[in-house]
Short mmCIF file of C-alpha atoms and ligand atoms in Angstrom, two decimals:
data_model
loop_
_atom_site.label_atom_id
_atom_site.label_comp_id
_atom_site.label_asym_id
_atom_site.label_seq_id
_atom_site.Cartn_x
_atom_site.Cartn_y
_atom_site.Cartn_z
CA UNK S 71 21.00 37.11 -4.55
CA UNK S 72 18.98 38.60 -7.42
CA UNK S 73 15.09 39.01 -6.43
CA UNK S 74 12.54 36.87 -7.90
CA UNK S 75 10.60 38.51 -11.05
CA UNK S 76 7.52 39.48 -10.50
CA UNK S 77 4.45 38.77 -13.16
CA UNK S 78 4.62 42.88 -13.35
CA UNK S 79 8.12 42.36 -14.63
CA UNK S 80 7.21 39.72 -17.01
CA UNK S 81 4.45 42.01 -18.23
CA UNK S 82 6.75 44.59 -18.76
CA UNK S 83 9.10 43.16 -21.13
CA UNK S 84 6.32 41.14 -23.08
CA UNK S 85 4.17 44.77 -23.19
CA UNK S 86 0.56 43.18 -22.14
CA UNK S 87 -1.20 43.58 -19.34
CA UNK S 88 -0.31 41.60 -15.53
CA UNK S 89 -3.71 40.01 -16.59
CA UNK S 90 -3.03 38.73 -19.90
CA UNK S 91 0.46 36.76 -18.25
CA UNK S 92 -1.83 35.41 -15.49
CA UNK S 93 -4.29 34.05 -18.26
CA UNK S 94 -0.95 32.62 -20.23
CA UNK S 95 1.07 30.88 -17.48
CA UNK S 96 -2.78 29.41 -15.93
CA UNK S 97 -4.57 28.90 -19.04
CA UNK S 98 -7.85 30.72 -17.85
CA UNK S 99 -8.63 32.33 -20.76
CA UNK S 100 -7.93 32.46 -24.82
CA UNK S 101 -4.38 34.17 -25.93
CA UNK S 102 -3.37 34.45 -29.36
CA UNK S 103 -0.07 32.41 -30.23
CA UNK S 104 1.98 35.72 -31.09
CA UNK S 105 1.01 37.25 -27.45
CA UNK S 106 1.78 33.77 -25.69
CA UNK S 107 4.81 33.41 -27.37
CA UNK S 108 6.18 36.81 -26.28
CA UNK S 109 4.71 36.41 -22.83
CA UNK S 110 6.82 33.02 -22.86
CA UNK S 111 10.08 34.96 -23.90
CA UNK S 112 9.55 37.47 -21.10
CA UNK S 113 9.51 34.96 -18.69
CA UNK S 114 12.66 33.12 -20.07
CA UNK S 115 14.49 36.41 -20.30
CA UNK S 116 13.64 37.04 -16.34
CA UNK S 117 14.06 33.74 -15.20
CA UNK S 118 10.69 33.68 -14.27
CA UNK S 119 8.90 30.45 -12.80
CA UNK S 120 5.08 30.53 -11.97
CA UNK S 121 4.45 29.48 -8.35
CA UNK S 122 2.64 26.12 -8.63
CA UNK S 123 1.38 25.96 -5.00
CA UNK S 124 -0.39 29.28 -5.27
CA UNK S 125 -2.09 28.56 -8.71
CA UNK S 126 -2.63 25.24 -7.58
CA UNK S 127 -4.45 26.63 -4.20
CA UNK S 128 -6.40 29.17 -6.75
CA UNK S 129 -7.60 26.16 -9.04
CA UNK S 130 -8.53 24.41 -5.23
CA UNK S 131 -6.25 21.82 -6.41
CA UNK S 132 -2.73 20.42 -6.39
CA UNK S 133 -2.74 17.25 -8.47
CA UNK S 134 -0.86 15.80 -5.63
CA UNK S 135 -1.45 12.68 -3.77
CA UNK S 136 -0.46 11.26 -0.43
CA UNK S 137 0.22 7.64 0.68
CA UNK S 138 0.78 6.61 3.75
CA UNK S 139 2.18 2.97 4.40
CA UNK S 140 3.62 1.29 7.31
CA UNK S 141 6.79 -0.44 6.10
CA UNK S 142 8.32 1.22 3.07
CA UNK S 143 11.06 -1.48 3.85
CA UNK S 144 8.62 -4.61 3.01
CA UNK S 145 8.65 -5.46 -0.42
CA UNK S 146 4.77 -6.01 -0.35
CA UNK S 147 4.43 -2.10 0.10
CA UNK S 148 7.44 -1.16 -1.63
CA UNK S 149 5.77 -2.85 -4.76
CA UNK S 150 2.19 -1.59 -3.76
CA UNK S 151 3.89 1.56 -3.63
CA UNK S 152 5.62 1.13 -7.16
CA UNK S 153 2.30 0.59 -8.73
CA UNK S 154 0.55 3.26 -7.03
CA UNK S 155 2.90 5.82 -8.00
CA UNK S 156 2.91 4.46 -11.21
CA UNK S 157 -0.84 4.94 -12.14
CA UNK S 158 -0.43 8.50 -10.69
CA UNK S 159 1.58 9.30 -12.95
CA UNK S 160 -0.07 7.95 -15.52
CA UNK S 161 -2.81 10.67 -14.57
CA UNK S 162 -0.92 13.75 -14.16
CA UNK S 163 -0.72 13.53 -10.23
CA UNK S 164 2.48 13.47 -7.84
CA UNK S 165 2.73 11.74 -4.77
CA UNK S 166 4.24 12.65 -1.67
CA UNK S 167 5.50 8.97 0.29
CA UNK S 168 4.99 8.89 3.77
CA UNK S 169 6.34 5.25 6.12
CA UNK S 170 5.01 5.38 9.58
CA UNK S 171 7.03 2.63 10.90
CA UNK S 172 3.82 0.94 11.98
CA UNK S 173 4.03 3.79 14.66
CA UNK S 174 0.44 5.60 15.16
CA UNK S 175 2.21 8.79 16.44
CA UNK S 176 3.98 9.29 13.42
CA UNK S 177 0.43 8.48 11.42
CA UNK S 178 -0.45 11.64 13.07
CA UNK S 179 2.51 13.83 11.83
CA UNK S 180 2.11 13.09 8.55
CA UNK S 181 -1.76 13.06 7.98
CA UNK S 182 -1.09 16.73 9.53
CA UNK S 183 1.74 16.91 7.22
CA UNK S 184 -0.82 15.49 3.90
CA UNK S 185 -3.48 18.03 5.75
CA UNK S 186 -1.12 20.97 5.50
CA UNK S 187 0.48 20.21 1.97
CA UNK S 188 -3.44 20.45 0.31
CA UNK S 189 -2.66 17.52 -1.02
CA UNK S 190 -6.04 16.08 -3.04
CA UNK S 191 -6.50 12.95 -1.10
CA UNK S 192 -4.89 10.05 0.54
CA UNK S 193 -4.70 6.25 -0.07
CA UNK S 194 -4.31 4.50 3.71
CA UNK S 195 -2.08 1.88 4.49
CA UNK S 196 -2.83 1.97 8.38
CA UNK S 197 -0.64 0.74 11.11
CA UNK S 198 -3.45 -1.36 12.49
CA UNK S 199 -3.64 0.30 15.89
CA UNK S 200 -6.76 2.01 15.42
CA UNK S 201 -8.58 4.41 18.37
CA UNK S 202 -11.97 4.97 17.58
CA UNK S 203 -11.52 6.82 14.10
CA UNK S 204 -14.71 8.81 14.68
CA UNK S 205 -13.09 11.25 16.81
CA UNK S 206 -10.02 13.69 15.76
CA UNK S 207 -7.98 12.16 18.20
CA UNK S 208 -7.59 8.91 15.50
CA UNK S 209 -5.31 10.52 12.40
CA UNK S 210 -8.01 9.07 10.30
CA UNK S 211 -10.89 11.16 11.96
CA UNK S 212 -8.82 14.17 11.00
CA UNK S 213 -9.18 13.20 7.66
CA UNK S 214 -12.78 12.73 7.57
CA UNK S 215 -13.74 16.04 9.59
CA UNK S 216 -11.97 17.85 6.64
CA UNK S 217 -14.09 15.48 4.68
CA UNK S 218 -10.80 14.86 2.46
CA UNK S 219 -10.70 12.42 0.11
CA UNK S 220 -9.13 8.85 1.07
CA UNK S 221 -8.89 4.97 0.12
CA UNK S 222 -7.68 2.14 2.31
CA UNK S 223 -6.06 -0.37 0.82
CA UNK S 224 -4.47 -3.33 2.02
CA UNK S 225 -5.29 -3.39 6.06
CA UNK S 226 -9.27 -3.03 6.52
CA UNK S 227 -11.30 -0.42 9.09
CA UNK S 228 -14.07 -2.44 9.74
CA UNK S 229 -16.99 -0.64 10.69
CA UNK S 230 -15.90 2.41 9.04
CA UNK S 231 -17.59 3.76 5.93
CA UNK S 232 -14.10 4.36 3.31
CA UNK S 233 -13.34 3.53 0.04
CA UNK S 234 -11.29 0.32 0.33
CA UNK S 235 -9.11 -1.83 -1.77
CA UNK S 236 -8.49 -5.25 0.16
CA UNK S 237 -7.08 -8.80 -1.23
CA UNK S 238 -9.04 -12.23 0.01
CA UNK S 239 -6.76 -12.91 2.75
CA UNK S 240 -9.72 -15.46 3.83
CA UNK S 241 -9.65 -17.01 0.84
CA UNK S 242 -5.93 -17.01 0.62
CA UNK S 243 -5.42 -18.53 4.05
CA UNK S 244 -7.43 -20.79 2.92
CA UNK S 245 -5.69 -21.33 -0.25
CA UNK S 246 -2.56 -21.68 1.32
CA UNK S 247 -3.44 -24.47 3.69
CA UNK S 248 -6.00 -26.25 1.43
CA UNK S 249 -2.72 -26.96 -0.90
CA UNK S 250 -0.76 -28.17 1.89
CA UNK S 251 -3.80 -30.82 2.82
CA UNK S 252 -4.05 -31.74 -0.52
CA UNK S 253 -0.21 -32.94 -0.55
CA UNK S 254 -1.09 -34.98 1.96
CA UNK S 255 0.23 -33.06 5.29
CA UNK S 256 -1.55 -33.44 8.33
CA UNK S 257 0.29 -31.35 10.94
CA UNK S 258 0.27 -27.93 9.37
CA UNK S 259 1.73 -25.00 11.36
CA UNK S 260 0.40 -21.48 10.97
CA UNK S 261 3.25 -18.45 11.30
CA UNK S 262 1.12 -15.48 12.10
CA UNK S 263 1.12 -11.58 11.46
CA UNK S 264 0.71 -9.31 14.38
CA UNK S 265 -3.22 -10.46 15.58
CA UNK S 266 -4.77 -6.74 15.77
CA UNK S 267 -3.89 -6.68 11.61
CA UNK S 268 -6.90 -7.76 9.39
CA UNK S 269 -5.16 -9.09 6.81
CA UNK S 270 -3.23 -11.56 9.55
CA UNK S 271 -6.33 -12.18 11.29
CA UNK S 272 -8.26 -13.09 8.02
CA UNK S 273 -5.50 -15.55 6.77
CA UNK S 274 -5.34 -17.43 10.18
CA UNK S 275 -9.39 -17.70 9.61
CA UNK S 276 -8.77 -19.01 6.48
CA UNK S 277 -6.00 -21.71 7.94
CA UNK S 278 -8.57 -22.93 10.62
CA UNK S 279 -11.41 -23.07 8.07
CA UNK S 280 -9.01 -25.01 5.62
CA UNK S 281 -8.74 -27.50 8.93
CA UNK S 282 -12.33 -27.89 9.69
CA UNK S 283 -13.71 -28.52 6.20
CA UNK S 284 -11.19 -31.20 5.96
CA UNK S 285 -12.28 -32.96 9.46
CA UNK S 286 -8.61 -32.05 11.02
CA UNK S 287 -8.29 -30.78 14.26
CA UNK S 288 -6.15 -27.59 14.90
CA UNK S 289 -3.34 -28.07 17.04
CA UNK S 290 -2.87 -24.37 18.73
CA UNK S 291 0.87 -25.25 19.49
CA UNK S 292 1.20 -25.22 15.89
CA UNK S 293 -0.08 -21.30 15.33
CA UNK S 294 2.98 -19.26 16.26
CA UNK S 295 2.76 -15.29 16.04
CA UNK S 296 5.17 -13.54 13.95
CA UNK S 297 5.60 -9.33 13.23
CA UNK S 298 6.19 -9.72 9.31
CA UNK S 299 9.68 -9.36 9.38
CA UNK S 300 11.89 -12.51 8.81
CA UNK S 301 13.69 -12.73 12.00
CA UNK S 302 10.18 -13.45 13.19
CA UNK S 303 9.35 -15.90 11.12
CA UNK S 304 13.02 -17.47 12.22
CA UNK S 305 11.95 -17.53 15.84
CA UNK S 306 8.49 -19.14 15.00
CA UNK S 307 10.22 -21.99 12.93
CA UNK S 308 12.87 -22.17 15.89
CA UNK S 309 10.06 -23.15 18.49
CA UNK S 310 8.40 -25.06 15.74
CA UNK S 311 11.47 -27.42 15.33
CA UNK S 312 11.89 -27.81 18.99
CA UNK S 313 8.44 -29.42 19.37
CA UNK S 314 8.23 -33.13 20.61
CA UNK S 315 5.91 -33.87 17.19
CA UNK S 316 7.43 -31.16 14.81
CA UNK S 317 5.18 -30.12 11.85
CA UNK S 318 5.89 -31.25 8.51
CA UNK S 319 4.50 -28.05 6.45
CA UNK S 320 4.54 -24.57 7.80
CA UNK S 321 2.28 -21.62 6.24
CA UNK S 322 3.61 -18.73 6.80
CA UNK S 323 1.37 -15.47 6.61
CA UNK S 324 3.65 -13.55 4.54
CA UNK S 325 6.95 -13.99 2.69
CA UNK S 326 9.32 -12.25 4.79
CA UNK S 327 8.07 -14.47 7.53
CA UNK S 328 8.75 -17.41 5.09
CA UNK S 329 12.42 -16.65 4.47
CA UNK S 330 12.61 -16.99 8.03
CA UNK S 331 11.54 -20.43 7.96
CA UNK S 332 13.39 -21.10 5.09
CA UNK S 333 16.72 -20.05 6.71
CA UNK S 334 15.89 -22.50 9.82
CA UNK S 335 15.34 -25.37 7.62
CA UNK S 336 18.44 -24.93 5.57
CA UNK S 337 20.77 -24.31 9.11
CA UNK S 338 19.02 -27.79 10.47
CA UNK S 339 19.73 -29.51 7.65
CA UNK S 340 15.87 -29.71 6.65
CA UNK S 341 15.12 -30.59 2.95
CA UNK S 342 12.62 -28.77 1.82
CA UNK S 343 10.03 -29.28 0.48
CA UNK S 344 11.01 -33.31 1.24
CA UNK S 345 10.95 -33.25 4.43
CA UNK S 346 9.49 -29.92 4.99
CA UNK S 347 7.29 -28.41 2.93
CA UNK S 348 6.80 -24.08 3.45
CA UNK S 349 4.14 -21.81 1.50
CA UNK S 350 4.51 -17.64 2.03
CA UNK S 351 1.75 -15.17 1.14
CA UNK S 352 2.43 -11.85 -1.06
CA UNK S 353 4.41 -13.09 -4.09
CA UNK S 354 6.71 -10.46 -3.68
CA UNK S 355 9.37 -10.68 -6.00
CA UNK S 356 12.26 -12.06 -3.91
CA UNK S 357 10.08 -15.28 -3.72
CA UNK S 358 10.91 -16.80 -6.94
CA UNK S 359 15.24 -16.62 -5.79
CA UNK S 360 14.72 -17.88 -2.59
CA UNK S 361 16.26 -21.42 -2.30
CA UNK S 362 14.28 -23.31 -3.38
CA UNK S 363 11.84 -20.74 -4.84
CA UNK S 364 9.30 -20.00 -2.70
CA UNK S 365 5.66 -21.17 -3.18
CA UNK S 366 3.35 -18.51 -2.27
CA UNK S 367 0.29 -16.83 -2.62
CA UNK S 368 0.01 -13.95 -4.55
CA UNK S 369 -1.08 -10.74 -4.20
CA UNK S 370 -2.59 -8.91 -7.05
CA UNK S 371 -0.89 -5.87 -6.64
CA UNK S 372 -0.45 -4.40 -9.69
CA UNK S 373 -4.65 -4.18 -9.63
CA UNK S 374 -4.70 -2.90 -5.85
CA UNK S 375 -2.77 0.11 -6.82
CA UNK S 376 -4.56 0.72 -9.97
CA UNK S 377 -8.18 0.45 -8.18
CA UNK S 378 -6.74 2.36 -5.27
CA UNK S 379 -5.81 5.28 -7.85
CA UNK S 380 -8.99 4.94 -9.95
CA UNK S 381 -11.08 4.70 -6.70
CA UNK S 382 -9.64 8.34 -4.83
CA UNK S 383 -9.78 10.06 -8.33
CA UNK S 384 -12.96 8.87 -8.15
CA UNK S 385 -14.20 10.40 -4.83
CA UNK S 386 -11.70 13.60 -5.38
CA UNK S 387 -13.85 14.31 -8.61
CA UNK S 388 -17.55 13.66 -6.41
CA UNK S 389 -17.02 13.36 -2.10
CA UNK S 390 -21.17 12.42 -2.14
CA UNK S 391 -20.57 9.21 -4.22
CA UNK S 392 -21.73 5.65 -2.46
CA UNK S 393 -18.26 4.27 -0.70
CA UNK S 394 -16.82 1.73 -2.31
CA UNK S 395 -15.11 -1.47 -1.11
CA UNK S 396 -13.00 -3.47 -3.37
CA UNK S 397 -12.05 -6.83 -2.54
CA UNK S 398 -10.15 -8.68 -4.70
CA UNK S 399 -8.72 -12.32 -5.48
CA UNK S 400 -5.45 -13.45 -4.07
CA UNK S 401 -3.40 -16.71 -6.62
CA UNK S 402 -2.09 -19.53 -5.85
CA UNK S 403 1.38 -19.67 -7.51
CA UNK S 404 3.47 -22.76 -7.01
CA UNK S 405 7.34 -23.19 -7.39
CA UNK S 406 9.34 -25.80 -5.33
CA UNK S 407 9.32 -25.39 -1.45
CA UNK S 408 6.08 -27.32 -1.18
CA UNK S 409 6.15 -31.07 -1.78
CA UNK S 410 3.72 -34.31 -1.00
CA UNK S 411 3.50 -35.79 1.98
CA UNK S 412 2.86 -39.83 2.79
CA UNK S 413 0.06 -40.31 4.58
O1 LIG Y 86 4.22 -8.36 4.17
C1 LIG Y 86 3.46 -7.38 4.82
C2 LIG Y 86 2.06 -7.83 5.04
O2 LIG Y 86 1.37 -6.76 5.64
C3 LIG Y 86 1.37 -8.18 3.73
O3 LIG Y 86 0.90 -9.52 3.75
C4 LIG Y 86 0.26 -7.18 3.60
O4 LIG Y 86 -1.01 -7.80 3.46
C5 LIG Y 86 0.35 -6.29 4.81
O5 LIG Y 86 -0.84 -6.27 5.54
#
């Protein structure tokens, strides 16, 4: 195999100096058109290709991002995902994708991985099992001792002083269950999302508070935990079914979770929302062909990615700047698997 050309090489055959290439192919310093131009030919005559890692560690820079999520299989971060990658690009930078699984070992790996690859900084989806993040053994105190750039988005570190981009999950438990009361239903189950998970924990908050304003007492055989994935939220509807006074609206504390529900419903012969009315929480795009399109929640995360972008340029371009903590406001969208309930 033919050796790489060297920037001597390219020199050569443009006759200018090693120096004068460098300046061309990193745009350090003025070239006339007629010198670029030949130093251009030279290097498509060799076949030469400037190594971007090594100008990009001489700039201190490599216009690449990382982003870590937990579920690259969930729609919610596969969109979240889309949109951060999306205003990336917008802004000249390239991401490198990293799904942990929700497994804290493999958080490690790849914030090594992010350390190793220089990338610029790092927007945090974390699996929720946090150590204390103050000390390197937590992947996350690896990335502050190198003081490296990061945002957390989605799944808060309370107590911890990082950028952060998080939706209202208080106010869109809330949301979710106020609607339900306002239809008239009075035994309102809660599917939840693993406990140690903020935005679970939050939206459960938000379902009790929903209760209480409205005088109702919360039945705890009525909150059943779920993982986010559907066959969870199948089992949780299961053991909701079997009870001796069976809810007739279930809120379920993300989509996925929902389609569970929905699925038990339709192989009991449930109507719903007649006789059963279900809300989700995401808005991921599968809700609007489930059957019958699924009321939900939404998400605004289109806006989560964009802040979350905006936000680590942000701190890439000044680490000293006050942290900043986004939180912002989840909709109520309404199709047809919620219906009224007589009182
Ligand atoms: O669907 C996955 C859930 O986990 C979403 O509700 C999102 O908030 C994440 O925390």
């Amino acid at each position: 195999m033919k050796p790489r050309p060297t920037i001597r090489e390219v020199a050569r055959q443009a006759n200018v100096s090693p120096t004068t290439v460098s300046h061309v192919i990193n745009e350090t310093r003025f070239v006339s058109e007629q010198l670029r131009q030949r130093v251009y030919q030279a290097m498509d005559d060799l076949g030469y290709r400037p190594n971007a890692l090594a100008r990009s560690l001489r700039q201190g820079e490599t216009h690449t991002l990382g982003l870590i999520l937990p579920d690259s299989a969930n729609p919610f971060f596969a969109e979240i995902g889309r949109n951060i990658e999306a205003s990336a690009f917008e802004l000249g930078y390239s991401l490198i994708l990293c799904n942990t699984e929700g497994d804290i070992n493999r958080e490690h790996i790849y914030v090594d991985l992010l350390i190793r690859k220089q990338v610029d900084g790092i927007i945090f989806v974390g699996t929720g099992d946090r150590s204390d993040s103050g000390d390197r053994s937590d992947p996350l105190g690896a990335l502050f001792q190198r003081r490296l750039p990061v945002v957390v988005v989605d799944r808060d570190l309370p107590g911890i002083e990082v950028d952060a981009v998080l939706a209202d999950n208080l106010k869109g438990g809330y949301m979710a269950t106020r609607h339900l009361i306002d239809l008239g239903h009075r035994r309102i189950a809660c599917i939840s999302g693993p406990s140690h998970l903020t935005p679970s924990a939050y939206r459960v908050t938000g379902y009790r508070n929903a209760h209480h304003e409205a005088g109702l007492p919360v039945d705890h055989s009525l909150i059943q935990r779920g993982d986010f994935h559907p066959e969870s939220g199948r089992i949780a509807a299961s053991r909701l079914f079997e009870l001796p006074d069976p809810p007739t609206a279930i809120f379920a504390c993300n989509d996925l979770m929902a389609m569970g529900a929905l699925h038990v419903a339709a192989t009991n012969g449930c109507l719903v929302p007649d006789e059963l009315s279900i809300i989700g929480f995401d808005d991921i795009e599968l809700a609007s062909f489930s059957f019958p399109p699924l009321t939900t929640i939404s998400q605004p995360k289109k806006k989560m990615g964009e802040v979350a972008v905006q936000l680590l340029l942000e701190r890439i371009q000044d680490k000293s700047r006050p942290v900043q903590r986004r939180i912002l406001s989840p909709s109520l969208v309404l199709r047809q698997s919620t219906g009224g309930q007589e009182a």
